[in-house]
Amino acid sequence: MDGWKILVCLVISITGCSPSFANSSSSEWQRFDGWYNNRAHPKWGSLGSSLIRKAEPRFADGVYKMVMEDRPNPRMISETVMSGDDGKPSYLNRTALLAFFGQYVSFESLLTSTLHDVSCPIEIQTIPPMKCKLDVDPACKEEAAMPFLRSPYEHNSGQAPNHPREMVNRVTSWIDGSVIYSQSELWASSLRAFKDGKLKYEDTEQGQFPPLNTQRIPLANPPAPHMHKVMPLERMFIVGDGRLNQHPATLVFGLLFFRWHNYNADRIRHTYPDWTDDQIFNRARRLTIATLQSLIAYEYIPAFINEHLPEYKGYNPDVHPGITHVFEAAAFRYGHTQIPPGMYIGYFENGKCQFRRTDKGYPAIRLCHTWWEAQKFVKKYGMDELIIGMVAQLAEREDATVIDDLRKNLFGPLEYSPMDLGALNIMRGRDNGIPDYNTVREMFDLDRVTEWSQINPTMYFRDEELHIKIKKTAELYGNDMDNLDLFPIGMLESTPYGPGPTFKAIIKDHFTRLRDADRFWFENTENGLLTEEEITEIKNIKMSDIIIKVTNITKDQIQKDIFFLKEDAPCRQEQQLKSAWLDPCEDKSRYDYFSGSEMVYIITFVCAGLIPIVCIGIGYIIVRIKRYKRNLAETEVKSEMKTTNMTGIASAPLPFEMVKVDKAILAYERIREHELRKVQIKFGTDDPKIRVLGRTAQVLREFDVKVMRQVVLEVSDDNRSLPIILIANPCEYDLILQFDNHEQRQNFVTQLETMMKKNRVPLIKINLNSKKILYAAKTKSERQKQLNKFFKTVFDQAFCIVQGRTVKGIEAREVVMTELTKAEFAEALGLKPESSFMDHMFNVVDKDHNGLISFREFLDMILLFSKGTMDDKTRIMFDMYDMDSSGYLDRDEFSMMLRSLAEISRAEIKSEEIDKLLISIFASCGFQDKEELTYSDFNYLLQNYRDELLGTGTDQERVAAIGRTLSTASDSSSAIREDLTPRSWVTMRMSQLSEYMEDHHLQIFYLIIYYLIIVGLFVERAAHYAYGSEESGLRKVMGLGISITSGAGSAMSFAFAMILLTSCRNTIERLKQTVLEKYIPFESAIDFHRINAWTALVFTVVHCIGHAINFYAVSTQPVNYLKCIFKEIHFESEFMPKFDFWFYKTITGITGVMMYIIMCIMYTYASRTARRNLFNSFWVTHHLYILLYALIILHSASRLTQAPRFFYFFIGPAMLFVFDKLTNVRRQMMEIPILKAEVLPSDVTHLTFHRPRNFDYHSGQWVRIACSSYAPSEYHPFTLTSAPFEDTLSVHVRAVGPWTWKLREVFDPSNIGRSYPTLYLDGPYGEGTQDWDKYEVTILIGGGNGVIPFVSVLKDLAERTSQNIGVACKKVLLSTSIHCQKNLKNNQVQLIMIL
């Protein structure tokens, strides 16, 4: 029979004979993971199965919370029960090999908790410190609580009292050699040599050893406490259970059975050379497991508990093989009391047993110095000497005492090392919810203990030390015998024979069930693996037989029963080891995981704070460089002009070259801080005026020194800077000039003094430091502010708009004392200062003829044109052109009036046409014989020919229609009234708020919906990590920070997705044409875009700050915690990730850093200031959104803390956005020719260009344009001022920023060539203005550009009215904001005057 042959092989393998086998490849081999041992219950005893209970658990809440409050401090219990002197030998002469083999046995079927592995989620229960308690901390220095990691558990347990928490065994319950072969096929494959059925090995002088772990199998690798650092994995041997490397004794047993497998494989291969590698391996594995089962059940257990297991009666499939909580967390930990403080190193020399001393001269290896350095001692001394030492050494006495190496110097995490094993064992019992001591006794049919002496009646009165410990324990527990922890009281039961009745009953129950429930147990003849003869022979194999076969130890060097040290033993210790004789353990130490990250952390967030500043600084530098280049270009032109003058060679002026004016002085006028413009100063010869001329010799400013009455001249007296002068102008802003040299300035001063002397105007000359001159100067911007107040006050009084805007005191005096120059008056009316109409108007309004328009004079003019009768308006028109104040208008004066009207209407009418018009008008009124008109004649003429006079030759019907429209608009000024009853500030603000909410109710509604979604997303994620995601363990490490960070991330994702949605301009424009326009405020898309952006920024800042805190928290955690939290990241066991790892070596970290930098750049250059000065930079940096969104996708897809969620928000808006952008690209590729360009006053450029085919738009809409000759990729929005009925398109571009100023410069008549550059057009896009025709009354409120945005509307209305096209609109009310009066008055005053 095959079984007989196997038996013979096994017997001969021990005796040295050589049998032969038949093929037995048809046998069932046991799985590595323990599944399907029990066919009815395949999971029983398997890897990951739950522990079992025999009684109700004891949890604080009945479900999962540990019992802590009503029980003593575990460290106090440990100090009371388990402290004591070591060096006491075993009562029954048990050897140290038995004590250490017990650890190996526990590895074989137990792995629920370790000091280096954690439960997921992480649950840390601290053990309070022992400060000033007992004799542990006499100096009262201990302040740190000892951390305790709770065991892994089934996540579907611990939910209710009827289903309390159940711990999980992470190895198989069976005695199946899992320590040798591991618990998985993959791991086992890495151990196999796949040759001759052996495990991988390397031959050395000391015998076979597994190879070192160069494959980096994830073995257990806690930090060695005596070195206080984590060592590399490669130093360890490849074994089936990483815990074998815990200390030399456990590693020796692992190597022993490793060799035993290979020994069996050799014997089988020699007997059956035709067997495959798998056949040999599986058979050798079966024999090795059978041997291990026999040794544990029939040699180790009887020696350990001094009692045999019940007789084996065969396999029982109804017996549950599960590990009980009381066995795992208490009973089998009894062996800790037998562990000695060190290990002897024994060897034989000349047939005599000797003991080797350590390198430092100590008699044995101290246990605390061997933690996780086992391979070093095995390599140094070899297995043989370590085994001889353990066989010759007695275990510690069977009592409650645990040596200090375990109780005070056990390896632990770096942040708290070393640990107290006694306290940890007590905590483990509470963690497992073990019932109290008496309840457990009842579980195993033992009587309850009612007296403290009954705990250990055998030793209570014989052992004084035990007697004292029991009494102190009673005090700790308050004499409550129904609330005792099982482990410490079970330890107090110890007798000379071993564990007391409670622990003995638990241990017997465990191994009996484990044996009887195992279908692959070696004694089970029903499985067909072994015969009865083979079973008998295997039972006869002792541990000593295996040692003799696989080591160089002979049978004369060790006793047959190596678990007991008898008097006749070949080698025997000289004396029982005491820790005092050994190398002292290292002092307690703490490890800060954040150490080494301090500088990186500080530098990272200092740089994070500097990045926005750097972006601003770079922007500032770019502005300065641009100004420098501009000034440099002007300097080069000036130098070239000088060179040309010196050589006398005439050359054609460059396009941007200054047109030289005779006798003019070249200088630079200071416009504002850091901004100069090149000018020429011309002193009048016939008139006392100082003129400031521009590049094309146009008059930029003009000073009439007689009007000024006196001139104050401030001259810089410091020689280190360029010479400057200031001419104080009380009627306007000061003139500040900078000269290239002192000679030029002296020339200017000389000519000025000559003019002042000639015109008898006092000149006051003051020498000052240039800084003082510039500091005290009244700039153009200050003058503009003064004019704004002036115009506000004038219009407030003119139209009774006084509520909330009254000026008082000094401010009122300044306003009343302000006077307008002719240039400022012309600019206010939107007229050219040199026009004849302007001259006549100024002379009429300037009643005191002092050359300035006072507050009263300007107010009278406004009142006249806005509220005066037609007769009043006609009278002032008559007086304007009655040049000699004779009371008559002759034909020449009337002709001058017609020319002036044609000039202001920009109608190109020849003189002959005006003469014909004059003759026609006079003839039709019967005035053909008159050379002069009286006022009544003039009034009659205007009443009959008003339209002709206003049209001056243009389309009369259209002019009439525009006149009616403007008349309607003008009527709005009288409609803008407010309640003049004084109201309190609160009442005013409440009224304004009410009006605002009424006007923007739709926007407010959707904004509320938006922020409800934002808040909902934030709360959902925050609540998820605060309460609903305990299994992730993130909250345990990061606290509420992870909740806030994740909530901010979710809200930020939604906001960024909505930014794309609000950027779909074409789609929004199409939707405006639908019925949805009534319910959704599409015109507020840009405002909503900004709100989205700011919301995203706020949550991004919160997210970043949160991660700064969170990553700090993560950087302070051990790697075994991180493995539980970040399952997507593989951590090497010796790797300790620092802060730089999280920020710069993970996808989440590096993408987050890049996103932060990009957002800093984008938001910096998206600011109003940057857009005005660096629009091109804004345009370029804003296109970084492509990279930003790509990084957001990568950032969220890394799954560091959660599954990707950004896609939920992003996909829809992104698809719509791409479709929308494709529409833009198609449109923007078309070049549009410019038909006409005109430079107007107030820095406005009027462009008329071709209207593309199928370009449909509504009046009031806007477009984005770019210029082919300057920044062709830079688009800017402008309102169309053309009407839909026109064949061309037009815009009015006001110069306010670099691009618009450059555009004005490009189309300046002095710079433009024969042909205009082309435009690129994008649009049209909608505004609320385009819906003006849907309402009976339309109110148009102008902003900074006054009525310019409504020109298209007014034209459209006039056209529809003239063509009798029915529109809903019956009345148009035009109002303008008075925030900036300059452009407001250009439009409003014109309209009032024309009407």
CSV table of C-alpha atoms in Angstrom, one decimal, residues 480-736:
chain,number,residue,atom,x,y,z
A,480,ASP,CA,-15.6,43.3,43.1
A,481,MET,CA,-15.1,39.7,42.1
A,482,ASP,CA,-17.7,39.9,39.3
A,483,ASN,CA,-15.7,42.5,37.3
A,484,LEU,CA,-12.3,40.9,37.1
A,485,ASP,CA,-10.2,40.9,33.9
A,486,LEU,CA,-9.5,37.3,32.8
A,487,PHE,CA,-5.8,37.5,32.0
A,488,PRO,CA,-4.3,38.9,35.2
A,489,ILE,CA,-6.5,36.7,37.4
A,490,GLY,CA,-5.8,33.7,35.3
A,491,MET,CA,-2.1,34.4,35.7
A,492,LEU,CA,-2.6,34.5,39.5
A,493,GLU,CA,-4.0,30.9,39.2
A,494,SER,CA,-0.5,29.6,38.2
A,495,THR,CA,0.7,26.5,39.9
A,496,PRO,CA,4.0,24.6,39.8
A,497,TYR,CA,2.4,22.4,37.2
A,498,GLY,CA,1.6,25.2,34.9
A,499,PRO,CA,-1.5,27.2,34.1
A,500,GLY,CA,-4.4,27.1,36.6
A,501,PRO,CA,-7.7,25.4,36.0
A,502,THR,CA,-9.3,28.2,34.0
A,503,PHE,CA,-6.5,28.6,31.5
A,504,LYS,CA,-5.9,24.9,31.3
A,505,ALA,CA,-9.6,24.2,30.5
A,506,ILE,CA,-9.5,26.9,27.7
A,507,ILE,CA,-6.3,25.5,26.2
A,508,LYS,CA,-7.5,21.9,26.3
A,509,ASP,CA,-10.7,22.9,24.7
A,510,HIS,CA,-9.0,24.8,21.9
A,511,PHE,CA,-6.5,22.1,20.9
A,512,THR,CA,-9.1,19.4,21.2
A,513,ARG,CA,-11.6,21.1,18.9
A,514,LEU,CA,-8.8,22.0,16.5
A,515,ARG,CA,-7.7,18.4,16.3
A,516,ASP,CA,-11.2,16.9,16.1
A,517,ALA,CA,-12.5,19.3,13.5
A,518,ASP,CA,-9.5,19.0,11.1
A,519,ARG,CA,-10.3,16.7,8.2
A,520,PHE,CA,-6.6,16.7,7.3
A,521,TRP,CA,-5.5,15.8,10.8
A,522,PHE,CA,-2.7,13.2,10.5
A,523,GLU,CA,-4.6,10.7,12.7
A,524,ASN,CA,-7.7,10.8,10.5
A,525,THR,CA,-7.6,7.6,8.5
A,526,GLU,CA,-10.7,8.5,6.6
A,527,ASN,CA,-8.9,11.1,4.5
A,528,GLY,CA,-6.7,8.4,3.0
A,529,LEU,CA,-3.5,10.4,3.4
A,530,LEU,CA,-1.8,8.2,6.0
A,531,THR,CA,-2.3,4.7,7.3
A,532,GLU,CA,-2.6,3.7,10.9
A,533,GLU,CA,1.0,2.4,10.8
A,534,GLU,CA,2.3,5.7,9.5
A,535,ILE,CA,0.3,7.6,12.1
A,536,THR,CA,1.8,5.5,14.9
A,537,GLU,CA,5.3,6.1,13.7
A,538,ILE,CA,4.7,9.8,13.2
A,539,LYS,CA,3.5,10.0,16.8
A,540,ASN,CA,6.7,8.5,17.9
A,541,ILE,CA,8.8,11.3,16.3
A,542,LYS,CA,10.0,13.8,18.9
A,543,MET,CA,11.3,17.3,18.5
A,544,SER,CA,14.7,16.0,19.3
A,545,ASP,CA,14.6,13.6,16.3
A,546,ILE,CA,13.9,16.4,13.9
A,547,ILE,CA,16.8,18.5,15.4
A,548,ILE,CA,19.2,15.7,15.1
A,549,LYS,CA,18.2,15.1,11.4
A,550,VAL,CA,18.4,18.7,10.2
A,551,THR,CA,21.2,20.1,12.2
A,552,ASN,CA,24.8,19.1,13.2
A,553,ILE,CA,23.6,18.3,16.7
A,554,THR,CA,24.0,14.6,17.7
A,555,LYS,CA,21.8,12.6,19.9
A,556,ASP,CA,24.5,12.6,22.5
A,557,GLN,CA,24.3,16.4,22.8
A,558,ILE,CA,20.6,16.8,23.6
A,559,GLN,CA,18.1,14.9,25.7
A,560,LYS,CA,15.4,12.9,24.1
A,561,ASP,CA,12.6,15.0,25.8
A,562,ILE,CA,13.9,18.4,25.1
A,563,PHE,CA,11.0,20.2,26.7
A,564,PHE,CA,12.3,19.2,30.2
A,565,LEU,CA,15.8,19.6,31.6
A,566,LYS,CA,16.6,16.5,33.7
A,567,GLU,CA,19.6,15.9,35.8
A,568,ASP,CA,21.1,13.5,33.2
A,569,ALA,CA,20.9,16.0,30.4
A,570,PRO,CA,24.0,16.2,28.2
A,571,CYS,CA,24.1,20.0,28.6
A,572,ARG,CA,22.7,22.0,31.5
A,573,GLN,CA,22.8,25.6,32.4
A,574,GLU,CA,25.1,26.6,35.2
A,575,GLN,CA,22.6,28.9,36.8
A,576,GLN,CA,19.2,30.5,36.1
A,577,LEU,CA,19.6,33.7,34.1
A,578,LYS,CA,18.8,37.1,35.7
A,579,SER,CA,18.3,40.2,33.8
A,580,ALA,CA,20.7,42.0,36.2
A,581,TRP,CA,23.6,39.9,34.7
A,582,LEU,CA,22.8,40.8,31.2
A,583,ASP,CA,23.4,43.8,28.9
A,584,PRO,CA,21.0,46.5,30.1
A,585,CYS,CA,18.1,47.3,27.8
A,586,GLU,CA,18.0,50.7,26.0
A,587,ASP,CA,16.4,53.6,27.7
A,588,LYS,CA,12.8,54.5,26.8
A,589,SER,CA,12.7,56.7,23.8
A,590,ARG,CA,10.1,58.4,21.7
A,591,TYR,CA,10.2,59.0,17.9
A,592,ASP,CA,8.7,61.9,16.2
A,593,TYR,CA,7.7,60.8,12.7
A,594,PHE,CA,7.6,64.5,11.6
A,595,SER,CA,11.3,64.8,12.4
A,596,GLY,CA,13.2,65.6,9.1
A,597,SER,CA,10.1,67.3,7.6
A,598,GLU,CA,10.2,70.5,9.5
A,599,MET,CA,12.2,72.5,7.0
A,600,VAL,CA,10.3,71.1,4.0
A,601,TYR,CA,7.0,72.0,5.7
A,602,ILE,CA,8.1,75.5,6.5
A,603,ILE,CA,9.7,76.1,3.1
A,604,THR,CA,6.6,74.7,1.3
A,605,PHE,CA,4.1,77.0,3.0
A,606,VAL,CA,6.4,80.0,2.9
A,607,CYS,CA,6.7,79.5,-0.8
A,608,ALA,CA,3.0,79.0,-1.0
A,609,GLY,CA,2.5,82.4,0.5
A,610,LEU,CA,5.2,83.9,-1.7
A,611,ILE,CA,3.8,82.6,-5.0
A,612,PRO,CA,0.9,85.2,-5.2
A,613,ILE,CA,3.4,87.9,-4.2
A,614,VAL,CA,5.8,86.7,-6.9
A,615,CYS,CA,3.0,86.7,-9.5
A,616,ILE,CA,2.1,90.3,-8.5
A,617,GLY,CA,5.8,91.2,-8.6
A,618,ILE,CA,6.3,89.7,-12.0
A,619,GLY,CA,3.3,91.6,-13.3
A,620,TYR,CA,4.7,94.8,-11.8
A,621,ILE,CA,8.1,94.1,-13.5
A,622,ILE,CA,6.4,93.5,-16.8
A,623,VAL,CA,4.6,96.8,-16.5
A,624,ARG,CA,7.9,98.6,-15.7
A,625,ILE,CA,9.6,96.9,-18.6
A,626,LYS,CA,6.9,97.9,-21.0
A,627,ARG,CA,7.2,101.5,-19.8
A,628,TYR,CA,10.9,101.4,-20.0
A,629,LYS,CA,10.8,100.1,-23.6
A,630,ARG,CA,8.3,102.8,-24.5
A,631,ASN,CA,10.5,105.5,-22.9
A,632,LEU,CA,13.6,104.0,-24.6
A,633,ALA,CA,11.9,104.1,-28.0
A,634,GLU,CA,11.0,107.7,-27.4
A,635,THR,CA,14.6,108.5,-26.3
A,636,GLU,CA,15.9,106.8,-29.5
A,637,VAL,CA,13.6,108.9,-31.6
A,638,LYS,CA,14.7,112.0,-29.8
A,639,SER,CA,18.4,111.1,-30.3
A,640,GLU,CA,17.7,110.5,-33.9
A,641,MET,CA,16.0,113.8,-34.2
A,642,LYS,CA,19.0,115.5,-32.6
A,643,THR,CA,21.4,113.7,-35.0
A,644,THR,CA,19.3,114.8,-37.9
A,645,ASN,CA,19.3,118.4,-36.8
A,646,MET,CA,23.1,118.3,-36.3
A,647,THR,CA,23.8,116.8,-39.7
A,648,GLY,CA,21.3,119.0,-41.4
A,649,ILE,CA,20.0,116.1,-43.4
A,650,ALA,CA,16.2,116.1,-43.8
A,651,SER,CA,14.4,112.8,-43.5
A,652,ALA,CA,10.9,111.7,-43.8
A,653,PRO,CA,9.2,111.6,-40.4
A,654,LEU,CA,8.7,108.1,-38.9
A,655,PRO,CA,5.1,107.0,-38.3
A,656,PHE,CA,5.4,107.6,-34.5
A,657,GLU,CA,7.9,110.5,-34.7
A,658,MET,CA,7.2,113.8,-33.2
A,659,VAL,CA,6.3,116.5,-35.7
A,660,LYS,CA,8.7,119.3,-35.0
A,661,VAL,CA,7.1,122.7,-34.3
A,662,ASP,CA,9.2,125.9,-34.8
A,663,LYS,CA,10.5,127.5,-31.6
A,664,ALA,CA,8.8,124.8,-29.5
A,665,ILE,CA,10.6,123.4,-26.5
A,666,LEU,CA,10.9,119.6,-26.3
A,667,ALA,CA,9.8,118.1,-22.9
A,668,TYR,CA,8.0,115.3,-21.2
A,669,GLU,CA,4.7,115.9,-19.4
A,670,ARG,CA,4.0,113.9,-16.3
A,671,ILE,CA,0.4,112.4,-16.8
A,672,ARG,CA,0.4,110.3,-13.6
A,673,GLU,CA,2.9,108.5,-11.4
A,674,HIS,CA,5.5,106.6,-13.5
A,675,GLU,CA,3.8,107.8,-16.8
A,676,LEU,CA,5.3,110.5,-19.1
A,677,ARG,CA,4.3,111.6,-22.5
A,678,LYS,CA,6.5,113.4,-25.0
A,679,VAL,CA,5.2,116.9,-25.8
A,680,GLN,CA,6.4,120.3,-27.2
A,681,ILE,CA,5.8,123.5,-25.4
A,682,LYS,CA,4.9,126.5,-27.6
A,683,PHE,CA,4.6,130.0,-26.2
A,684,GLY,CA,2.1,132.3,-28.0
A,685,THR,CA,3.5,135.3,-29.8
A,686,ASP,CA,0.4,137.3,-30.3
A,687,ASP,CA,-1.7,135.8,-27.5
A,688,PRO,CA,-0.6,135.2,-23.9
A,689,LYS,CA,-1.1,131.4,-24.0
A,690,ILE,CA,1.1,128.4,-23.2
A,691,ARG,CA,0.2,125.5,-25.5
A,692,VAL,CA,1.1,121.8,-24.9
A,693,LEU,CA,1.4,120.1,-28.2
A,694,GLY,CA,1.2,116.4,-29.0
A,695,ARG,CA,3.1,114.2,-31.4
A,696,THR,CA,1.1,115.5,-34.4
A,697,ALA,CA,1.3,119.1,-33.2
A,698,GLN,CA,-2.3,118.9,-31.9
A,699,VAL,CA,-3.1,121.0,-28.9
A,700,LEU,CA,-3.2,118.8,-25.8
A,701,ARG,CA,-3.6,121.6,-23.2
A,702,GLU,CA,-3.7,125.4,-23.3
A,703,PHE,CA,-3.0,128.0,-20.6
A,704,ASP,CA,-4.2,131.6,-20.8
A,705,VAL,CA,-1.9,133.4,-18.4
A,706,LYS,CA,-4.3,136.4,-18.3
A,707,VAL,CA,-7.1,134.2,-17.0
A,708,MET,CA,-4.7,132.7,-14.4
A,709,ARG,CA,-4.0,136.2,-13.1
A,710,GLN,CA,-0.7,135.0,-11.7
A,711,VAL,CA,1.7,132.1,-12.4
A,712,VAL,CA,3.4,130.1,-9.7
A,713,LEU,CA,6.4,128.3,-11.1
A,714,GLU,CA,8.1,125.6,-9.0
A,715,VAL,CA,11.6,124.6,-10.1
A,716,SER,CA,13.6,121.5,-8.8
A,717,ASP,CA,16.9,122.4,-7.2
A,718,ASP,CA,18.4,118.9,-6.8
A,719,ASN,CA,21.1,118.0,-9.4
A,720,ARG,CA,21.0,114.3,-9.0
A,721,SER,CA,17.7,113.8,-10.9
A,722,LEU,CA,16.5,115.2,-14.2
A,723,PRO,CA,15.3,118.8,-14.1
A,724,ILE,CA,11.6,119.3,-13.7
A,725,ILE,CA,9.3,122.3,-13.3
A,726,LEU,CA,5.7,122.7,-12.2
A,727,ILE,CA,3.3,125.4,-13.3
A,728,ALA,CA,0.5,125.7,-10.7
A,729,ASN,CA,-2.9,126.1,-12.4
A,730,PRO,CA,-5.7,126.9,-10.0
A,731,CYS,CA,-8.3,126.5,-12.7
A,732,GLU,CA,-7.1,123.1,-13.9
A,733,TYR,CA,-4.5,120.5,-12.9
A,734,ASP,CA,-0.9,121.4,-12.7
A,735,LEU,CA,1.5,121.2,-15.6
A,736,ILE,CA,4.6,119.1,-14.6
